[in-house]
CSV table of C-alpha atoms and ligand atoms in Angstrom, one decimal:
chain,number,residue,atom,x,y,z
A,1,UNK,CA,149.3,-32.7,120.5
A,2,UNK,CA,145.8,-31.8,121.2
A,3,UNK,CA,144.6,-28.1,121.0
A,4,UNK,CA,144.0,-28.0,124.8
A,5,UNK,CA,147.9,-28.5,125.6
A,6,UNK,CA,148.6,-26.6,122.0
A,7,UNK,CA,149.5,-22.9,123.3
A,8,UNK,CA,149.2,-22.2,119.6
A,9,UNK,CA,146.3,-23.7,117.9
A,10,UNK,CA,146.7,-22.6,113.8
A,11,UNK,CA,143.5,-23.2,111.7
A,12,UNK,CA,145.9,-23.7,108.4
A,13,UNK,CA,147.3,-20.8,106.1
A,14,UNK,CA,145.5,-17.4,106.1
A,15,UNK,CA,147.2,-16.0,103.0
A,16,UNK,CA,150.5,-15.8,101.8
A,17,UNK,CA,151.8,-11.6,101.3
A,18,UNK,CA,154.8,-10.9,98.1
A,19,UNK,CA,156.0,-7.6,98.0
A,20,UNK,CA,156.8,-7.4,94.4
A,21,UNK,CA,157.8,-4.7,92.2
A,22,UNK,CA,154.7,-4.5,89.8
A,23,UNK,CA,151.4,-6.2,91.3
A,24,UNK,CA,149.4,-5.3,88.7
A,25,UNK,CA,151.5,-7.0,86.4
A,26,UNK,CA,152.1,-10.2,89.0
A,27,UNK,CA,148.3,-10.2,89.2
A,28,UNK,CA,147.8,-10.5,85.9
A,29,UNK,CA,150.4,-13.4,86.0
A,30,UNK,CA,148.8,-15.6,88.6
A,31,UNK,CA,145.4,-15.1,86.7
A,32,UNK,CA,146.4,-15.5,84.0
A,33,UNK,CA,149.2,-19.1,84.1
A,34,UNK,CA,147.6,-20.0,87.8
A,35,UNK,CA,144.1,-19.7,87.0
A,36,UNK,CA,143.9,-17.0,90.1
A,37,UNK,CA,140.9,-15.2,90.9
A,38,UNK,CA,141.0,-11.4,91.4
A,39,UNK,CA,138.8,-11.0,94.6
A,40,UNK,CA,139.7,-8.0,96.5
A,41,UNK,CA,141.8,-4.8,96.4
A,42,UNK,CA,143.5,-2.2,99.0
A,43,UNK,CA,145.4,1.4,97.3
A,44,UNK,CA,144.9,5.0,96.4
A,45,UNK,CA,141.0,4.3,95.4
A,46,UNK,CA,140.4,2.8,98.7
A,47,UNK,CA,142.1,5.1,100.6
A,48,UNK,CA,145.5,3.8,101.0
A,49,UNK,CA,148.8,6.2,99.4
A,50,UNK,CA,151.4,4.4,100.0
A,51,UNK,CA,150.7,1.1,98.3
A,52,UNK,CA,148.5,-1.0,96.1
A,53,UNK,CA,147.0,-4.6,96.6
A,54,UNK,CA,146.1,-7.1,94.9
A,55,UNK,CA,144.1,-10.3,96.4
A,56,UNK,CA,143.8,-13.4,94.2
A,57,UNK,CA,141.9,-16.6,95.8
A,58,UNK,CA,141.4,-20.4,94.2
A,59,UNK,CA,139.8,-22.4,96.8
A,60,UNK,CA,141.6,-22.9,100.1
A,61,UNK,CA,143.8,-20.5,98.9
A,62,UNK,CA,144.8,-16.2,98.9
A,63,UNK,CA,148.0,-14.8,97.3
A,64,UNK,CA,148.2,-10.5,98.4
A,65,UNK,CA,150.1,-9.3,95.8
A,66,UNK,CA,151.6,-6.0,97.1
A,67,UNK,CA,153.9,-3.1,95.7
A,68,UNK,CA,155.0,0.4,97.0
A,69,UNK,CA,153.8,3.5,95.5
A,70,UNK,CA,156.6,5.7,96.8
A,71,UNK,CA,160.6,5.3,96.8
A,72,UNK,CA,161.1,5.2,100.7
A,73,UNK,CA,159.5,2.1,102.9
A,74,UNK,CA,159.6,-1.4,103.9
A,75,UNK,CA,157.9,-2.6,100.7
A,76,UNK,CA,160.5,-0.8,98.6
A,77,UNK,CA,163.2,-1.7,100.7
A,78,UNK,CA,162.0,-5.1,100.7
A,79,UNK,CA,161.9,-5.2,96.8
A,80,UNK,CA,165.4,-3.1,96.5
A,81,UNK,CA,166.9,-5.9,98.2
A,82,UNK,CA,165.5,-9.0,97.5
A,83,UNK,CA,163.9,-8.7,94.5
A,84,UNK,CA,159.8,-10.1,94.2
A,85,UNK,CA,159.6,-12.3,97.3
A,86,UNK,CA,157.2,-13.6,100.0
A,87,UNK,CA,156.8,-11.0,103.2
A,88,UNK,CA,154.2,-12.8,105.2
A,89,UNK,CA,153.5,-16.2,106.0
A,90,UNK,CA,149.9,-15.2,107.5
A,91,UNK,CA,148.2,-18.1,110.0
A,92,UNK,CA,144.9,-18.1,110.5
A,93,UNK,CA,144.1,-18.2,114.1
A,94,UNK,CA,141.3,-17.9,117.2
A,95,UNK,CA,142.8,-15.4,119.0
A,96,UNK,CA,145.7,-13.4,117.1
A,97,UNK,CA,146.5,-11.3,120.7
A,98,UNK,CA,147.2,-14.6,122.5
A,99,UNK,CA,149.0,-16.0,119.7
A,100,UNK,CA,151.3,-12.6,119.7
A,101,UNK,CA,151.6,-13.3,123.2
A,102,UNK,CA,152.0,-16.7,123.7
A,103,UNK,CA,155.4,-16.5,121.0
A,104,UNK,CA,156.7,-13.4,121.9
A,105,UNK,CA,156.9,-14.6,125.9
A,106,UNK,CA,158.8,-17.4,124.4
A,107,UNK,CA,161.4,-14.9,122.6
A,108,UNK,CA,160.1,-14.2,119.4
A,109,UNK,CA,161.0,-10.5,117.6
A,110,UNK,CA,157.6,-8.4,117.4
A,111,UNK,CA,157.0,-7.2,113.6
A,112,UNK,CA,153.3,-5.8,114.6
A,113,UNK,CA,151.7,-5.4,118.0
A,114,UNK,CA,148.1,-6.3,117.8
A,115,UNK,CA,145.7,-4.1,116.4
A,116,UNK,CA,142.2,-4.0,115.5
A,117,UNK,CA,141.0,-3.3,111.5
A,118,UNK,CA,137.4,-2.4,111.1
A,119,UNK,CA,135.0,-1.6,108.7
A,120,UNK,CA,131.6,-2.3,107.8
A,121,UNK,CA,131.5,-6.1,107.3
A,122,UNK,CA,133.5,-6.3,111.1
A,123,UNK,CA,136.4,-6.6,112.3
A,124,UNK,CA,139.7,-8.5,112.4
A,125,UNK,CA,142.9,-8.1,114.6
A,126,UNK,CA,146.1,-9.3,112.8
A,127,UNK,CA,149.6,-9.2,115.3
A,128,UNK,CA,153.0,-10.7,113.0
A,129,UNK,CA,156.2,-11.9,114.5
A,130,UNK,CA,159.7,-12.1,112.8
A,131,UNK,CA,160.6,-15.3,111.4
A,132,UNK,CA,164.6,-16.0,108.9
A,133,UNK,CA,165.1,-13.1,106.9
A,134,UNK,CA,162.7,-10.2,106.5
A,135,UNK,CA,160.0,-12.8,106.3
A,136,UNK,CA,157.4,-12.6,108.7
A,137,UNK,CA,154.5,-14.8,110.3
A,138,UNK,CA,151.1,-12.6,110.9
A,139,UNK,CA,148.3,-13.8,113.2
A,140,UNK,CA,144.8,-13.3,111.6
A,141,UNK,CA,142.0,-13.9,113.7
A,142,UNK,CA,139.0,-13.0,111.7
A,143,UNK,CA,135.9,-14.8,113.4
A,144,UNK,CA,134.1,-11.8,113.6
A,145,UNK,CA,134.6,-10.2,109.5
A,146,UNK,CA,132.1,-11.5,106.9
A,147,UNK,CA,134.0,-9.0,104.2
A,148,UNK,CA,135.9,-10.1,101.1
A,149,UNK,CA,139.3,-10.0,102.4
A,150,UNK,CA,140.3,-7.7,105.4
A,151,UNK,CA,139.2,-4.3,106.1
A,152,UNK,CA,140.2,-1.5,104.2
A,153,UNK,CA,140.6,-4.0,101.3
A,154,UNK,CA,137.5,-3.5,98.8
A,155,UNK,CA,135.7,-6.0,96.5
A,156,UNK,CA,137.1,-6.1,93.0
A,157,UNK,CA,136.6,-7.9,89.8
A,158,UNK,CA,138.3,-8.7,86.5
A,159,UNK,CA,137.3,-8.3,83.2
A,160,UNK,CA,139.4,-11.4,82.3
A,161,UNK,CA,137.9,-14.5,82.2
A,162,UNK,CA,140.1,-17.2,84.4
A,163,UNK,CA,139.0,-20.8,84.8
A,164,UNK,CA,140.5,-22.5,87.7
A,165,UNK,CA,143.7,-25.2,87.5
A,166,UNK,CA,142.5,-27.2,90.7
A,167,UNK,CA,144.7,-25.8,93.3
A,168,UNK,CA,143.1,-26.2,96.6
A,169,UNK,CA,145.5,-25.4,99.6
A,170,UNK,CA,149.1,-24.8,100.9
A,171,UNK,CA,150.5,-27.8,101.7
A,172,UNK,CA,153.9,-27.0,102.8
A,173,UNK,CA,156.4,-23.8,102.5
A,174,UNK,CA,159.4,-24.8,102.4
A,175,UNK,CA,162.2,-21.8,104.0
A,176,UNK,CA,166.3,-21.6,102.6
A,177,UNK,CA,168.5,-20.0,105.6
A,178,UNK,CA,171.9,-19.4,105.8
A,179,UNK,CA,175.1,-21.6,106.3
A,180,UNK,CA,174.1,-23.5,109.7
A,181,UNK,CA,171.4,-21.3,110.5
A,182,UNK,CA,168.8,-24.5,110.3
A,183,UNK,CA,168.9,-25.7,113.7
A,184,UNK,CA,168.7,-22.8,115.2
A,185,UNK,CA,165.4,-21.8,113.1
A,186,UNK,CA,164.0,-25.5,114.1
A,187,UNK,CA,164.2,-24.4,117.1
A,188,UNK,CA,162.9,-21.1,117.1
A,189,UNK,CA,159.6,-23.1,115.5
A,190,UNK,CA,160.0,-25.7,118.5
A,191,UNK,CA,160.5,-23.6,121.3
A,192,UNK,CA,158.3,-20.6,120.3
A,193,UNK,CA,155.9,-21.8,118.0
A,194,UNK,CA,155.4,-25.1,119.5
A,195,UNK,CA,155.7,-26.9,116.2
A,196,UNK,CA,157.8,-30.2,116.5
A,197,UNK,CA,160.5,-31.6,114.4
A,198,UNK,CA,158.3,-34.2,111.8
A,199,UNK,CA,161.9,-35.1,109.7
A,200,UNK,CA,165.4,-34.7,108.9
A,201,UNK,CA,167.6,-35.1,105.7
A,202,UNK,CA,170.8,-34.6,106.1
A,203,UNK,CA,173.3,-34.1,103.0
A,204,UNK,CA,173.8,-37.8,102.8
A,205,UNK,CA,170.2,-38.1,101.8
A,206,UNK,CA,170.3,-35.1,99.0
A,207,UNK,CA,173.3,-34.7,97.8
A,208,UNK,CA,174.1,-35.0,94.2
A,209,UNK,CA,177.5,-35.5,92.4
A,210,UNK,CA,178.5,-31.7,93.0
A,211,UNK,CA,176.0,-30.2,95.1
A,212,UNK,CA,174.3,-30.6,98.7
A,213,UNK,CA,172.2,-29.2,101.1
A,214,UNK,CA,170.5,-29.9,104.5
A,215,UNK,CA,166.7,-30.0,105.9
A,216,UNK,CA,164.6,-30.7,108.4
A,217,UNK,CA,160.5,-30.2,108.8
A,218,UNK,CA,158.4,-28.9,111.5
A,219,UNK,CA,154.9,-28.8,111.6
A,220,UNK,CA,152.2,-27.3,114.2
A,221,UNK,CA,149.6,-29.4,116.1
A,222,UNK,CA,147.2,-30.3,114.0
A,223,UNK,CA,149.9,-31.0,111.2
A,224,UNK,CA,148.2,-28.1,108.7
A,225,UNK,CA,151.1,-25.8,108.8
A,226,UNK,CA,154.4,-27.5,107.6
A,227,UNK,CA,157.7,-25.7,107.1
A,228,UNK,CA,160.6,-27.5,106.0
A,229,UNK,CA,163.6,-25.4,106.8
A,230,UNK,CA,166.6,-26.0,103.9
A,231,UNK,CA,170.7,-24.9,104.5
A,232,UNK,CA,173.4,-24.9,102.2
A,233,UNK,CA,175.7,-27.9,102.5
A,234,UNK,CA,179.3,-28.2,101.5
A,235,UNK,CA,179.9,-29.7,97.7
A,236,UNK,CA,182.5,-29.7,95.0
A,237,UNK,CA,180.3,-27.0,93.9
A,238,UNK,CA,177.9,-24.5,94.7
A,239,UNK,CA,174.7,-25.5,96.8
A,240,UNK,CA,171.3,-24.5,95.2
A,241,UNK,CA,170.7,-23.1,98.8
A,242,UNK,CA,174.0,-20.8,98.2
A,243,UNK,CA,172.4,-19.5,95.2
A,244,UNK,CA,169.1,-18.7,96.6
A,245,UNK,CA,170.5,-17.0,99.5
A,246,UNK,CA,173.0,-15.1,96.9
A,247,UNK,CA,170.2,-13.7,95.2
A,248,UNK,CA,168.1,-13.3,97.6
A,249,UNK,CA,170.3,-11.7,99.8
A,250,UNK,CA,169.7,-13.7,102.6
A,251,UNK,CA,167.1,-16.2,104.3
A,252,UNK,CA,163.7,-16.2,102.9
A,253,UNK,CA,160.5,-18.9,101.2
A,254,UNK,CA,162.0,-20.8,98.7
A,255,UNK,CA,159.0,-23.0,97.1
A,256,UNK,CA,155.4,-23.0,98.4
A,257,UNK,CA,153.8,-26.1,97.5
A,258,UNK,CA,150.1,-26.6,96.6
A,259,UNK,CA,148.2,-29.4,96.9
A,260,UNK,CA,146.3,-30.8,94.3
A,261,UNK,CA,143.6,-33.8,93.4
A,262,UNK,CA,144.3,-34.4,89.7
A,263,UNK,CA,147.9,-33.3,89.5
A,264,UNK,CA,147.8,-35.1,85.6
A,265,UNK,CA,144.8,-31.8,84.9
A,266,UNK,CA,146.7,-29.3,87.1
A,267,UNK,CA,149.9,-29.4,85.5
A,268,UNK,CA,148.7,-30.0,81.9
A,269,UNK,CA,146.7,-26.7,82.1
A,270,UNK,CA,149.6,-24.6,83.4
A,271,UNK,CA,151.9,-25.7,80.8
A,272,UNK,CA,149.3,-24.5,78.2
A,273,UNK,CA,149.1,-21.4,80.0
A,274,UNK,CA,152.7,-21.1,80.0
A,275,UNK,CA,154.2,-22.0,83.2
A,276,UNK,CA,157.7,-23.9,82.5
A,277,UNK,CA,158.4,-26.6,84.9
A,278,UNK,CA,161.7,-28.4,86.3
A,279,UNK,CA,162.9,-31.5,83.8
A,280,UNK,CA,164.1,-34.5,84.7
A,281,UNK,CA,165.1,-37.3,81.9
A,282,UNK,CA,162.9,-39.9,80.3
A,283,UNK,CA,165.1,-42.1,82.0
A,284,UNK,CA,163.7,-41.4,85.0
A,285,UNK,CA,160.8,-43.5,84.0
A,286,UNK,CA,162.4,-46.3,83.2
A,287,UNK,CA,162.6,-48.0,86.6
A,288,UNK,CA,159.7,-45.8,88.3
A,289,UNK,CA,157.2,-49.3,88.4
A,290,UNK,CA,160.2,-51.2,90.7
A,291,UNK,CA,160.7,-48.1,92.5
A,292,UNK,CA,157.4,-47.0,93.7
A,293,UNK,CA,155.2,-50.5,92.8
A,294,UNK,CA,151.2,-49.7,91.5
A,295,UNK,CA,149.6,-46.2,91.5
A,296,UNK,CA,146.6,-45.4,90.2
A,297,UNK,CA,147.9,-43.7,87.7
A,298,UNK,CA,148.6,-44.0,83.7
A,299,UNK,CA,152.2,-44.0,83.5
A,300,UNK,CA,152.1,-42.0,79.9
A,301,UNK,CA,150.5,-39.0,81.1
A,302,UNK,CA,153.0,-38.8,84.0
A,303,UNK,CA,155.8,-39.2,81.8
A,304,UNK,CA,154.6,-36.6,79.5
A,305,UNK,CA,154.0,-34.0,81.5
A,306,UNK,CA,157.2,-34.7,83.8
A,307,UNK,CA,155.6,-35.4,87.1
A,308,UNK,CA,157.6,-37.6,89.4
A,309,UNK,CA,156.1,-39.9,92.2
A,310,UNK,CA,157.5,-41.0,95.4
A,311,UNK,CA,156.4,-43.4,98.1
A,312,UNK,CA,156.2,-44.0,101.8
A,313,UNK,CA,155.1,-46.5,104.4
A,314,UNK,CA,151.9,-44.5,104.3
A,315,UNK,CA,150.8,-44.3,100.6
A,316,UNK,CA,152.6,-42.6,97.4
A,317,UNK,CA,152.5,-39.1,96.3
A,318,UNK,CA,152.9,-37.4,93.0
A,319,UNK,CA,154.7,-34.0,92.5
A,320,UNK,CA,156.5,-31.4,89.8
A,321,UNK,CA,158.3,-28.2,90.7
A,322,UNK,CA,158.5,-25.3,88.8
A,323,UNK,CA,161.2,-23.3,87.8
A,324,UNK,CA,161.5,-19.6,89.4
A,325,UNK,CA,158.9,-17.2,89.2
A,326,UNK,CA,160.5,-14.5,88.3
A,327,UNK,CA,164.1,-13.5,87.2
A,328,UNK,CA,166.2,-13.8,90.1
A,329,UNK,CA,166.3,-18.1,90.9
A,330,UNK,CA,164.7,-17.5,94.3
A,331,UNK,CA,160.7,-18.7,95.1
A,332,UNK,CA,159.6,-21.5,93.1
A,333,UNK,CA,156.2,-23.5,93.2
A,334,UNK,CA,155.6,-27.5,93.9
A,335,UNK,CA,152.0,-28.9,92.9
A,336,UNK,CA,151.5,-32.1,94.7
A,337,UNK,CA,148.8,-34.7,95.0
A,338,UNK,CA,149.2,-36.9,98.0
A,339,UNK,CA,147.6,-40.5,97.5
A,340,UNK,CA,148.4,-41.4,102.0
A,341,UNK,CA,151.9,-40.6,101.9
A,342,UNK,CA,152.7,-38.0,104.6
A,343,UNK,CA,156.4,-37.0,103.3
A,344,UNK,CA,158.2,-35.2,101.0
A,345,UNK,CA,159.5,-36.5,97.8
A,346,UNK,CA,162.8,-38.0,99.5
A,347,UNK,CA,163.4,-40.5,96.3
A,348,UNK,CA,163.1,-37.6,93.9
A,349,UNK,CA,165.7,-35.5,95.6
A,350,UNK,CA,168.7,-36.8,93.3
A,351,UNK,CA,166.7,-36.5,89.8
A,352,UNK,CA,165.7,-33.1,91.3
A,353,UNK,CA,168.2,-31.8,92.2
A,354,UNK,CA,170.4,-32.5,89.1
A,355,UNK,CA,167.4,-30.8,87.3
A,356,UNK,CA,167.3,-27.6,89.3
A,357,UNK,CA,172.0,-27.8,89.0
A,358,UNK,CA,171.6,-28.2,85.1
A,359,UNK,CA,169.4,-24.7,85.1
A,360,UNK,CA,172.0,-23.3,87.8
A,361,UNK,CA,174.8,-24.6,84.7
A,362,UNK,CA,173.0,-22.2,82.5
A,363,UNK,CA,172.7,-19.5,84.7
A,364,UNK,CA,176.6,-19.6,85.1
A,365,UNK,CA,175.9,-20.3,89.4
A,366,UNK,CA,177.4,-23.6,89.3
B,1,FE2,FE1,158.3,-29.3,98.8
């Protein structure tokens, strides 16, 4: 689809809002084991009572950490019942009235009429629509701001020194909804958001021994804006999905996945920082040369640091998951590299999922 027929043209991912229950702590976090920059910051010093937060940017790009000051509120409610989780999707468009428009004619749920934020650096007008859960998707059109973030956020700098990890952009955010909720959220993507289905798994495809679950992807236009949409399917036990959705309490982001060109440098530096990451068995290895033929790639290093590698007609891809990050098992990261391959890890499903089940064993949710 070409932008002239696309009634919603997305220049890629704007930012991505949590609302957590300590930012300054989560934004120590993400400097800290991400290798985050502290750019920007909105709260009582800038004029703001109700809340503080806290913009981090490497590369491509912006994490808005964001936590209520006061006991009443959609941020504490927000935190109260899901625990740290993602708010806002935010897509970075031409025209964020149209956009508001142009879905909510189809039938989408208003979140924020538009409105237009100024300050001295210009202006931006930001309009959000409902999308599963309490999770939203904000229209930022921001063609006329040369400021740091958004207005009414200010400049701000750490004292702590981070180096970058080699992040560069969102590749994909992957949603969990509840028992057959998925079609009808593909379509709400379809049918308002003029997205179109790009793939389906069904629980044939990634099911393990015990556990199953269901997905298909959509992606906009242009193909920058990918959301695979996950469901529980029925097992012997208890879906991963189920147990997001349990502790969650409800339909929300389940793993954001950042893209990467030297996954081998990526991950090596967040493990010494301290991130812990999914395992799957030395086995795993074993076979990987019959499975996905010649990469580039040392097959040590891979090994060693756990990152598994899939291919398609188009090329290969490498990838690792994290565990949770934070308490409750709800939003995980991916880091992926794509060398031409277009999907999604399909022939790493089983070994994954039997990874993320043994942690759901020691949880007690299996
Ligand atoms: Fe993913």
């Amino acid at each position: 689809m070409d932008n002239d027929q696309d009634f919603l043209p997305i220049n890629g991912t704007d930012h991505i809002e949590f609302y957590v229950g300590n930012a300054k702590q989560s934004a120590m976090y993400y400097q800290n084991a991400f290798g985050y920059e502290l750019i920007a910051y909105a709260g009582p010093e800038t004029g703001i009572k109700d809340r503080a937060s806290y913009v981090l940017k490497q590369d491509k790009i912006r994490l808005v950490l964001t936590t209520s000051l006061v006991e009443e509120g959609t941020i504490a409610d927000h935190v109260r019942h899901h625990g740290d989780g993602v708010k806002a999707l935010a897509l970075w468009v031409d025209d964020a009235a149209k956009a508001f428009e142009e879905t909510t004619s189809r039938g989408a749920v208003p979140h924020e009429a538009p409105k237009i934020l100024s300050d001295t650096s210009g202006s931006v007008t930001v309009a959000s629509i409902k999308t599963y859960g309490d999770t939203v998707h904000t229209f930022v059109e921001r063609k006329d701001y040369k400021g740091v973030f958004l207005p009414g956020y200010e400049s701000r700098k750490s004292t702590l020194k981070v180096s970058p990890v080699g992040l560069k952009y969102v590749d994909h955010c992957v949603g969990n909804v509840g028992w057959g909720e998925m079609d009808q959220w593909v379509a709400f993507y379809e049918k308002v958001m003029g997205f179109s289905l790009l793939v389906t798994f069904d629980d044939e495809d990634i099911s393990t021994e015990y556990t199953a679950l269901m997905s298909k992807v959509v992606s906009n236009g242009n193909g920058y804006i990918k959301f695979p949409i996950n469901e529980p399917a029925e097992g012997k036990k208890k879906s991963q999905i189920e147990e997001y959705l349990d502790f969650y309490n409800g339909a929300g982001v389940q793993h954001i996945a950042i893209a990467t060109d030297d996954i081998v440098k990526t991950v090596s530096e967040l493990r010494s920082r301290g991130v812990d990451f999914l395992h799957v068995p030395a086995t795993y290895y074993d076979d990987l040369h019959e499975r996905v033929g010649a990469i580039e790639e040392d097959l040590q290093p891979l090994k060693d640091l756990n990152i598994l590698v899939d291919r398609d007609d188009e090329g290969y891809l490498l990838q690792i998951f994290t565990k949770p990050v934070q308490d409750r098992p709800t939003l995980f990261y991916e880091i992926i590299q794509r060398k031409g391959a277009k999907s999604f890890g399909k022939g790493n499903f089983k070994a994954l999922f039997e990874a993320i089940e043994r942690e759901q064993a020691l949880r007690g949710n299996l």
